[in-house]
Amino acid sequence: MRRCCGLVSHINVPVPLKSISVQLQVLDHVASVSSSLQYVNEEEHPLEAVFIFPLPRDAAVCHFSAKIGEQEIVAEVQDKQSALDQYDDAVSSGQQAFLLEGSDESSGVFKLSVGCLSPGQNASITIIYVIELSVQANHALHFCLPAVLNPRYTPAASAAGVPEISSACVIPYTLSLTVDVRSSDRISRLESSCPLDPLVFLNSDHTHATVNLSAGHQFDKDVELLLYYENTHQPTAVVEAGAATAQPGSLMGDPVLMISLYPEFPADLMASLESQGEFVFVVDRSRSMRCKMHRWKGARMRIKSARDTLLLLLKSLPIGCYFNIYGFGSHFESFFPQSVVYSEDTMEEALKRVKNMKADMGGTEILQPLKHIYSQPCYPDHPRQLFIFTDGKVHNTKEVLDLVKSHAYSHRCFSFGISKSASAALIKGMARKSSGHAQFIRGTKRMQPKVMQSLRFALQPAVDSISVDWTIPEGVTVDMLSPPISSLFQGQRALIYAQLKGQSSGKTEGAVTLKYRLKDQPVTNQLQFTLKPTEDTG
């Protein structure tokens, strides 16, 4: 049975939803999302309910509270087993209790167990999370409020006697959404998949605006917002004050600076560059690749999907580049002793061998094939690009990532995690350590579009030699919170975080200088920022 989202009983029956209030606060490229949901138990008996909600990838929950009647409990972090024991004790004694935990089924789904919701009693749940807004191909920043979080509740039972999610025109709850945008750049416009009230600018330079979702939205689809700034590629520096209640010198007590870097790739420069490189494809051929891509009807075997994707990649490479293909499991093998020139003959030979690839090589041991690949000399003017496909985990993730990092100067890694079983630490880590790009293919998502997107990245030049230099007065130090960034691809944006520590007796401003290179062309940007930002309760 498919699990509903929102507040549901222990038998997966939705508890009636009465109202939703969402406040979205955007600061440059980061959003704070506060959602308050009101429920009521309309049954004639107590319910032990569970609140289930999906979070966007990389979202960070900063507040979670639940209120039943007059009692409110705010979530705090505890050891998992200790929290479970305390929750069980409270429920068995008839007390209201709340238990928030990550789902075993998905790292992006969280559950809050709510004990003893009495007949007619209301439950109010508030969640606040922070997330970096993703950049779209048209340079817009994207935000999505999923409709799955707010199922419709129909009091009338279905044929099976179970209340179901309704698609009726009349919604049984109210929905409000307010958006507040503050930016160091001028706000151009805000678009949505749903009707909005007119955008209202709150200052003359159009850096502060607000908008509301129009009344009567049915919430039968996701609410998607696209935010456009005027100077998309202009780097920015924004400072947020430390929390007034936190101890100075602590993570929350000192100001934090956020720098955005979204390099521009001029069309004339891109058109003048020839596509070249050495493309090495590394395919997991362990036994688990015989499994289906997903559990629904019509699912294909993972190895077959990988084979078809590899065939597409081979036919898409530029003439004159170099390439090779590795298969790995408990051991590994390669099509050619070393990478060969891509020609009609070598392509045809590779296509025949790819069609015969099977998941017949035992376990998942990726370290040795990587060592072998890195031991091969690189070809001048043909940067090495690794495409790695795997559905598994390895026991030596740190050793693999250290190896990739030690060769970061000679290659980029484009890694693909196939199915939910793929290790996120491995897939993301290999891409991050080599300034590459990571993708995950899960559920019914097709592999080919994501792989072709990465191939386009691999065929493009990257901004490199990125440096961050600080000009700050005596008495102030900068503590970098983000790892160093060595390169960025076209369409990628980096957010760099740093903490400002100490006090300056005189000057109230500092500066940061961003430098990078694009195809031997140096670019320099200097940004000013305040050392004494206005205190905010956000």
XYZ file of C-alpha atoms in Angstrom:
538
model
C 0.000 0.000 0.000
C 1.334 3.400 -0.944
C 2.204 5.564 2.051
C 0.338 8.875 2.248
C 2.089 12.077 3.263
C 0.853 14.445 5.944
C -0.762 13.273 9.197
C -1.988 9.668 8.943
C -3.099 6.960 11.328
C -1.020 3.859 11.986
C -3.086 2.078 9.290
C -2.230 4.771 6.728
C -5.594 6.600 6.824
C -5.244 10.392 6.401
C -6.275 12.560 9.359
C -8.451 15.468 8.114
C -6.406 18.515 7.170
C -8.016 21.868 8.056
C -5.530 24.538 7.023
C -2.044 25.115 5.619
C -0.022 28.284 6.062
C 3.355 28.597 4.336
C 5.774 31.502 4.672
C 8.676 31.544 2.224
C 11.531 33.943 2.918
C 14.190 34.224 0.199
C 17.556 35.859 0.812
C 19.460 36.025 -2.491
C 19.875 32.298 -3.318
C 18.681 30.684 -0.064
C 15.108 30.106 1.120
C 13.666 29.598 4.589
C 10.375 27.686 4.422
C 7.965 27.730 7.362
C 4.903 25.458 7.022
C 2.136 25.216 9.615
C -0.490 22.484 9.156
C -3.666 22.095 11.218
C -5.407 18.700 11.630
C -8.360 17.371 13.618
C -9.268 13.850 14.711
C -12.866 13.340 13.522
C -12.951 9.704 14.630
C -14.812 8.543 17.737
C -11.710 6.920 19.203
C -8.137 8.043 19.926
C -5.588 7.861 17.095
C -1.885 7.197 17.258
C -0.915 9.278 14.243
C 2.266 9.698 12.213
C 3.244 12.865 10.354
C 5.159 11.958 7.197
C 6.714 14.604 5.020
C 9.200 14.734 2.144
C 12.099 17.168 2.236
C 14.007 18.457 -0.778
C 17.490 17.027 -1.127
C 20.023 19.013 0.929
C 17.334 20.791 2.965
C 18.224 21.421 6.616
C 15.442 21.347 9.232
C 15.972 24.120 11.789
C 12.659 23.897 13.704
C 9.985 21.274 14.267
C 7.136 21.514 16.739
C 3.797 19.804 17.325
C 0.894 20.962 19.452
C -2.079 18.950 20.668
C -4.665 20.949 22.567
C -2.749 23.318 24.831
C 0.413 21.238 24.976
C 3.282 22.103 22.613
C 6.473 20.142 22.219
C 9.494 21.410 20.278
C 11.742 18.748 18.782
C 15.319 18.382 19.994
C 18.116 16.081 18.886
C 18.683 12.919 20.951
C 20.292 9.535 20.541
C 17.895 7.441 18.431
C 17.401 4.540 20.848
C 16.985 6.855 23.840
C 14.353 8.863 21.967
C 12.487 5.671 20.987
C 12.448 4.469 24.604
C 11.135 7.786 25.919
C 8.414 7.885 23.258
C 7.242 4.327 24.025
C 7.111 5.093 27.769
C 5.011 8.225 27.191
C 2.530 6.523 24.843
C 2.066 3.521 27.131
C 1.173 5.869 30.003
C -1.396 7.751 27.881
C 0.623 10.938 27.479
C 0.968 13.013 24.314
C 4.378 12.354 22.772
C 6.193 13.185 19.568
C 8.997 11.305 17.844
C 10.781 12.725 14.801
C 13.078 10.358 12.908
C 14.508 9.795 9.461
C 12.687 7.189 7.399
C 14.463 3.891 6.760
C 12.968 3.901 3.274
C 14.378 7.207 2.095
C 16.825 9.755 3.474
C 14.593 12.527 2.097
C 11.495 11.481 4.077
C 11.014 12.190 7.784
C 8.418 10.904 10.219
C 6.970 12.433 13.377
C 5.054 9.947 15.524
C 2.247 11.622 17.493
C 0.725 9.647 20.360
C -2.877 9.686 21.638
C -4.778 12.189 19.503
C -8.161 12.205 21.292
C -11.551 12.344 19.488
C -12.238 15.868 18.270
C -8.786 17.052 19.235
C -6.704 19.364 17.028
C -3.077 18.841 16.085
C -0.896 21.694 14.850
C 2.440 20.876 13.227
C 5.083 23.429 12.219
C 8.233 22.688 10.279
C 10.886 25.190 9.207
C 13.696 24.245 6.876
C 16.377 26.053 4.896
C 17.433 25.194 1.368
C 19.591 26.595 -1.422
C 17.424 27.373 -4.459
C 18.522 25.538 -7.592
C 19.395 27.367 -10.810
C 17.417 26.496 -13.944
C 18.645 26.555 -17.541
C 16.996 29.966 -18.045
C 18.898 31.321 -14.980
C 15.781 31.370 -12.776
C 15.919 30.216 -9.147
C 13.435 27.392 -8.539
C 11.311 26.546 -5.496
C 8.689 23.793 -5.213
C 6.013 23.195 -2.551
C 4.901 19.593 -3.146
C 1.168 18.894 -3.204
C 1.882 15.368 -1.920
C 2.542 16.882 1.502
C -1.082 17.985 1.734
C -3.463 15.158 0.760
C -7.175 15.817 0.382
C -9.367 14.023 2.905
C -12.797 12.743 1.890
C -15.021 11.776 4.851
C -17.022 9.388 2.687
C -15.435 5.952 2.592
C -14.260 4.414 -0.631
C -15.345 0.999 -1.841
C -12.722 -0.547 0.397
C -14.030 1.370 3.404
C -10.920 3.537 3.630
C -10.938 7.345 3.294
C -9.011 8.362 0.201
C -7.273 11.355 -1.332
C -9.877 13.349 -3.211
C -9.671 15.190 -6.519
C -12.925 17.037 -5.875
C -13.147 20.706 -6.800
C -14.041 21.835 -3.284
C -11.030 21.666 -1.001
C -11.740 20.740 2.638
C -9.014 23.069 3.971
C -7.619 26.573 3.457
C -4.198 27.291 1.979
C -2.142 30.475 2.276
C 1.338 31.127 0.882
C 3.297 34.336 1.291
C 6.667 34.969 -0.357
C 9.123 37.598 0.845
C 12.252 38.176 -1.295
C 15.276 40.226 -0.240
C 18.233 40.440 -2.586
C 21.460 42.351 -3.204
C 20.491 42.290 -6.906
C 17.423 43.887 -8.486
C 14.452 41.531 -8.643
C 13.233 41.220 -12.221
C 10.090 39.099 -11.831
C 8.543 36.098 -10.093
C 6.547 33.492 -12.008
C 4.548 30.508 -10.838
C 2.715 27.435 -12.083
C -0.190 28.675 -9.927
C -2.038 32.030 -9.880
C -0.350 34.751 -7.817
C -1.406 38.192 -6.673
C 0.618 41.047 -8.245
C 4.238 41.303 -7.104
C 4.660 44.265 -4.730
C 8.055 46.006 -4.467
C 8.739 47.367 -0.991
C 11.602 49.709 -1.909
C 12.596 51.920 -4.835
C 15.599 49.868 -5.978
C 13.489 46.691 -6.371
C 15.609 44.544 -4.040
C 12.740 43.733 -1.645
C 9.416 42.350 -2.816
C 6.477 40.295 -1.605
C 3.721 38.282 -3.232
C 0.870 36.004 -2.151
C -0.658 32.933 -3.698
C -4.077 33.902 -5.049
C -7.015 32.779 -2.923
C -8.815 29.596 -3.910
C -5.879 27.592 -5.231
C -6.947 23.933 -5.295
C -3.468 22.522 -4.510
C -4.046 19.687 -6.989
C -0.491 20.171 -8.272
C 2.853 21.347 -6.919
C 3.276 25.065 -6.349
C 6.396 25.987 -8.326
C 8.011 29.409 -8.214
C 10.625 30.854 -10.580
C 12.528 33.904 -9.334
C 14.517 36.056 -11.760
C 17.205 38.613 -10.881
C 18.356 41.290 -13.311
C 22.140 40.772 -13.092
C 22.146 37.001 -13.039
C 25.897 36.441 -13.333
C 27.007 39.263 -11.053
C 28.645 37.779 -7.919
C 27.095 38.872 -4.618
C 28.083 38.894 -0.955
C 25.422 38.861 1.774
C 26.050 38.952 5.520
C 23.638 37.581 8.123
C 23.974 38.618 11.767
C 24.600 36.038 14.444
C 21.771 35.055 16.763
C 21.465 37.522 19.652
C 20.813 34.667 22.091
C 23.896 32.657 21.034
C 27.314 32.891 22.622
C 29.744 35.126 20.657
C 32.414 32.966 19.040
C 29.992 30.065 18.494
C 28.663 28.892 15.124
C 25.315 30.640 15.657
C 26.754 33.634 17.514
C 28.970 35.168 14.794
C 27.934 36.721 11.451
C 28.037 34.478 8.373
C 28.859 35.660 4.857
C 27.393 34.012 1.743
C 29.104 34.599 -1.612
C 27.372 33.549 -4.831
C 29.419 32.734 -7.931
C 27.565 31.986 -11.161
C 30.079 32.481 -14.007
C 28.994 33.606 -17.450
C 30.155 31.633 -20.483
C 29.998 34.000 -23.489
C 28.419 32.428 -26.570
C 31.214 33.550 -28.919
C 33.845 31.948 -26.701
C 31.885 28.694 -26.415
C 31.434 28.518 -30.193
C 35.174 28.868 -30.751
C 36.113 25.857 -28.639
C 36.577 22.414 -30.149
C 35.115 19.380 -28.417
C 37.903 17.061 -27.332
C 38.903 14.852 -24.462
C 39.529 11.309 -23.251
C 36.293 9.610 -22.213
C 36.571 6.570 -19.925
C 33.343 4.713 -19.113
C 33.353 2.546 -15.965
C 30.325 0.247 -15.638
C 29.283 -1.775 -12.586
C 28.784 -5.403 -13.680
C 28.187 -6.875 -10.220
C 25.320 -9.317 -9.607
C 23.014 -6.619 -8.230
C 22.915 -4.982 -11.679
C 20.586 -7.844 -12.677
C 17.887 -6.280 -10.478
C 15.080 -4.159 -11.890
C 15.373 -0.366 -12.096
C 12.184 -0.072 -10.004
C 9.416 -2.303 -8.680
C 6.624 -1.184 -10.989
C 5.385 -2.955 -14.095
C 7.590 -2.733 -17.156
C 10.812 -2.115 -15.225
C 14.041 -3.021 -17.006
C 17.169 -4.623 -15.578
C 19.764 -2.110 -14.409
C 22.476 -3.625 -16.600
C 20.252 -3.362 -19.679
C 19.526 0.297 -18.960
C 23.256 0.916 -18.472
C 24.031 -0.891 -21.756
C 21.517 1.167 -23.721
C 22.827 4.377 -22.160
C 26.403 3.431 -23.032
C 25.398 2.760 -26.641
C 23.891 6.246 -26.803
C 27.022 7.802 -25.314
C 29.317 6.034 -27.759
C 27.343 7.362 -30.701
C 27.483 10.909 -29.276
C 31.250 11.326 -28.820
C 33.155 13.803 -31.011
C 35.363 12.412 -33.769
C 39.040 12.541 -32.824
C 38.627 12.155 -29.069
C 39.964 9.151 -27.110
C 37.842 6.576 -25.252
C 37.838 3.260 -23.377
C 35.286 1.133 -21.478
C 35.808 -0.745 -18.202
C 33.559 -3.290 -16.518
C 34.072 -4.083 -12.837
C 32.800 -6.382 -10.119
C 35.065 -8.563 -7.997
C 37.641 -7.965 -10.737
C 37.743 -5.666 -13.783
C 38.432 -5.709 -17.496
C 38.767 -3.082 -20.231
C 37.850 -3.123 -23.919
C 41.263 -1.794 -24.956
C 44.679 -1.923 -23.197
C 44.599 1.875 -23.202
C 42.282 4.547 -24.559
C 42.036 4.588 -28.362
C 41.161 7.257 -30.912
C 37.425 7.472 -31.552
C 36.798 6.509 -35.174
C 34.155 4.613 -37.103
C 36.090 1.346 -36.696
C 36.770 1.638 -32.955
C 33.190 2.780 -32.329
C 31.742 -0.231 -34.166
C 33.977 -2.613 -32.244
C 32.946 -1.057 -28.928
C 29.233 -1.125 -29.833
C 29.384 -4.895 -30.477
C 31.074 -5.579 -27.148
C 28.713 -3.320 -25.173
C 25.693 -5.251 -26.485
C 27.128 -8.406 -24.899
C 27.884 -6.922 -21.472
C 26.306 -8.875 -18.589
C 26.079 -8.474 -14.806
C 28.361 -11.451 -14.237
C 31.396 -10.147 -12.353
C 30.493 -10.808 -8.682
C 30.785 -8.081 -6.041
C 31.391 -4.320 -6.194
C 35.120 -3.448 -6.098
C 35.780 -0.097 -7.758
C 39.160 0.816 -6.227
C 41.360 -1.371 -8.449
C 39.939 -0.287 -11.827
C 40.310 3.350 -10.747
C 43.942 2.752 -9.777
C 44.554 1.186 -13.191
C 42.899 4.079 -15.048
C 44.885 6.691 -13.126
C 48.123 4.823 -13.864
C 47.569 5.352 -17.600
C 49.206 8.494 -19.046
C 46.885 11.327 -20.063
C 46.747 12.623 -23.636
C 47.837 16.254 -24.142
C 44.948 18.613 -24.973
C 42.459 15.815 -24.248
C 41.277 16.242 -20.623
C 40.259 12.954 -19.016
C 36.562 12.524 -18.196
C 35.376 9.504 -16.176
C 31.762 8.316 -16.411
C 31.035 5.863 -13.585
C 27.803 3.836 -13.309
C 27.056 1.829 -10.165
C 24.088 0.673 -8.084
C 26.001 -0.309 -4.973
C 28.028 0.572 -1.923
C 31.674 -0.209 -1.211
C 33.404 -0.985 2.085
C 36.321 1.379 1.384
C 34.538 4.606 0.414
C 37.134 6.849 2.072
C 40.006 5.121 0.270
C 38.201 5.499 -3.066
C 37.486 9.185 -2.457
C 41.075 9.856 -1.345
C 42.293 8.254 -4.575
C 39.950 10.357 -6.704
C 41.020 13.513 -4.862
C 44.717 12.740 -5.364
C 44.136 12.753 -9.149
C 41.739 15.716 -9.223
C 44.249 17.738 -11.262
C 44.096 15.269 -14.156
C 40.407 14.434 -14.602
C 36.742 15.079 -13.831
C 34.381 12.357 -12.614
C 30.734 12.150 -13.712
C 29.127 9.609 -11.394
C 25.698 7.974 -11.673
C 23.902 6.239 -8.816
C 21.459 3.675 -10.157
C 18.476 2.912 -7.859
C 18.053 3.677 -4.156
C 20.761 1.170 -3.215
C 23.558 3.341 -4.644
C 25.722 4.994 -2.002
C 25.116 8.770 -1.969
C 28.437 9.277 -0.164
C 30.297 7.458 -2.941
C 28.422 8.982 -5.895
C 28.480 12.570 -4.633
C 31.977 12.229 -3.192
C 33.629 11.083 -6.436
C 32.060 13.978 -8.335
C 32.848 16.558 -5.664
C 36.487 15.496 -5.188
C 37.146 15.805 -8.938
C 34.974 18.881 -9.664
C 32.666 16.679 -11.719
C 28.920 16.137 -11.557
C 26.761 13.549 -9.756
C 23.378 12.213 -10.869
C 20.935 9.711 -9.365
C 18.551 7.566 -11.400
C 15.780 6.312 -9.131
C 12.217 5.103 -9.518
C 10.871 5.470 -13.040
C 13.339 8.182 -14.075
C 15.120 7.456 -17.348
C 18.893 7.330 -17.315
C 19.593 8.686 -20.815
C 18.554 12.359 -20.345
C 20.673 12.738 -17.205
C 23.683 11.065 -18.779
C 23.474 13.232 -21.887
C 23.339 16.313 -19.657
C 26.597 15.220 -18.026
C 28.146 14.557 -21.430
C 27.342 18.143 -22.400
C 29.126 19.281 -19.239
C 32.112 17.104 -20.109
C 32.338 18.573 -23.615
C 32.349 22.137 -22.284
C 35.230 24.063 -20.761
C 35.068 24.810 -17.065
C 35.888 27.884 -15.052
C 39.004 26.986 -13.061
C 41.761 28.529 -10.924
C 39.055 29.870 -8.576
C 40.444 31.843 -5.644
C 38.925 33.840 -2.774
C 41.032 36.615 -1.199
C 39.978 38.697 1.813
C 40.615 42.328 2.742
C 39.541 42.802 6.358
C 40.574 45.188 9.148
C 42.745 44.222 12.068
C 40.901 42.318 14.770
C 38.629 40.423 12.349
C 39.296 36.942 10.976
C 37.516 34.849 8.356
C 36.744 31.159 8.947
C 35.837 29.389 5.691
C 32.860 27.035 6.142
C 32.768 25.771 2.534
C 35.357 23.476 0.938
C 37.554 24.956 -1.814
C 36.046 25.060 -5.317
C 38.437 24.232 -8.148
C 36.110 24.515 -11.150
C 32.530 25.243 -12.256
C 30.699 24.135 -15.389
C 28.373 26.220 -17.500
C 25.045 26.592 -15.686
C 26.519 25.750 -12.268
C 26.410 28.166 -9.366
C 28.503 27.959 -6.210
C 27.536 29.344 -2.818
C 30.544 29.931 -0.566
C 29.999 30.377 3.176
C 32.411 31.973 5.644
C 32.134 33.106 9.259
C 33.353 36.501 10.460
C 35.023 36.360 13.874
C 36.309 39.098 16.148
C 35.671 42.847 16.267
C 37.136 45.846 14.460
C 37.576 48.998 16.503
C 37.352 51.251 13.470
C 36.344 50.066 10.000
C 32.861 48.652 9.442
C 33.415 47.144 5.975
C 35.481 44.392 4.421
C 36.029 43.139 0.881
C 36.428 39.812 -0.879
C 38.088 39.364 -4.273
C 36.940 36.480 -6.497
C 39.252 35.388 -9.294
C 38.906 32.638 -11.890
C 39.921 31.739 -15.427
C 37.850 30.718 -18.433
C 39.904 29.347 -21.346
C 42.993 31.341 -20.282
C 40.944 34.533 -19.821
C 41.243 35.892 -16.239
C 38.177 37.344 -14.496
C 38.290 39.373 -11.264
C 35.399 40.617 -9.092
C 35.709 42.555 -5.842
C 32.735 42.636 -3.470
C 32.222 44.895 -0.471
C 30.367 43.687 2.634
C 29.461 45.074 6.046
C 31.111 43.771 9.193
C 28.146 44.858 11.328
C 24.928 43.570 9.750
C 21.511 44.441 11.110
C 20.351 41.857 13.633
C 17.583 39.602 12.391
C 15.491 36.972 14.134
C 15.497 34.720 11.063
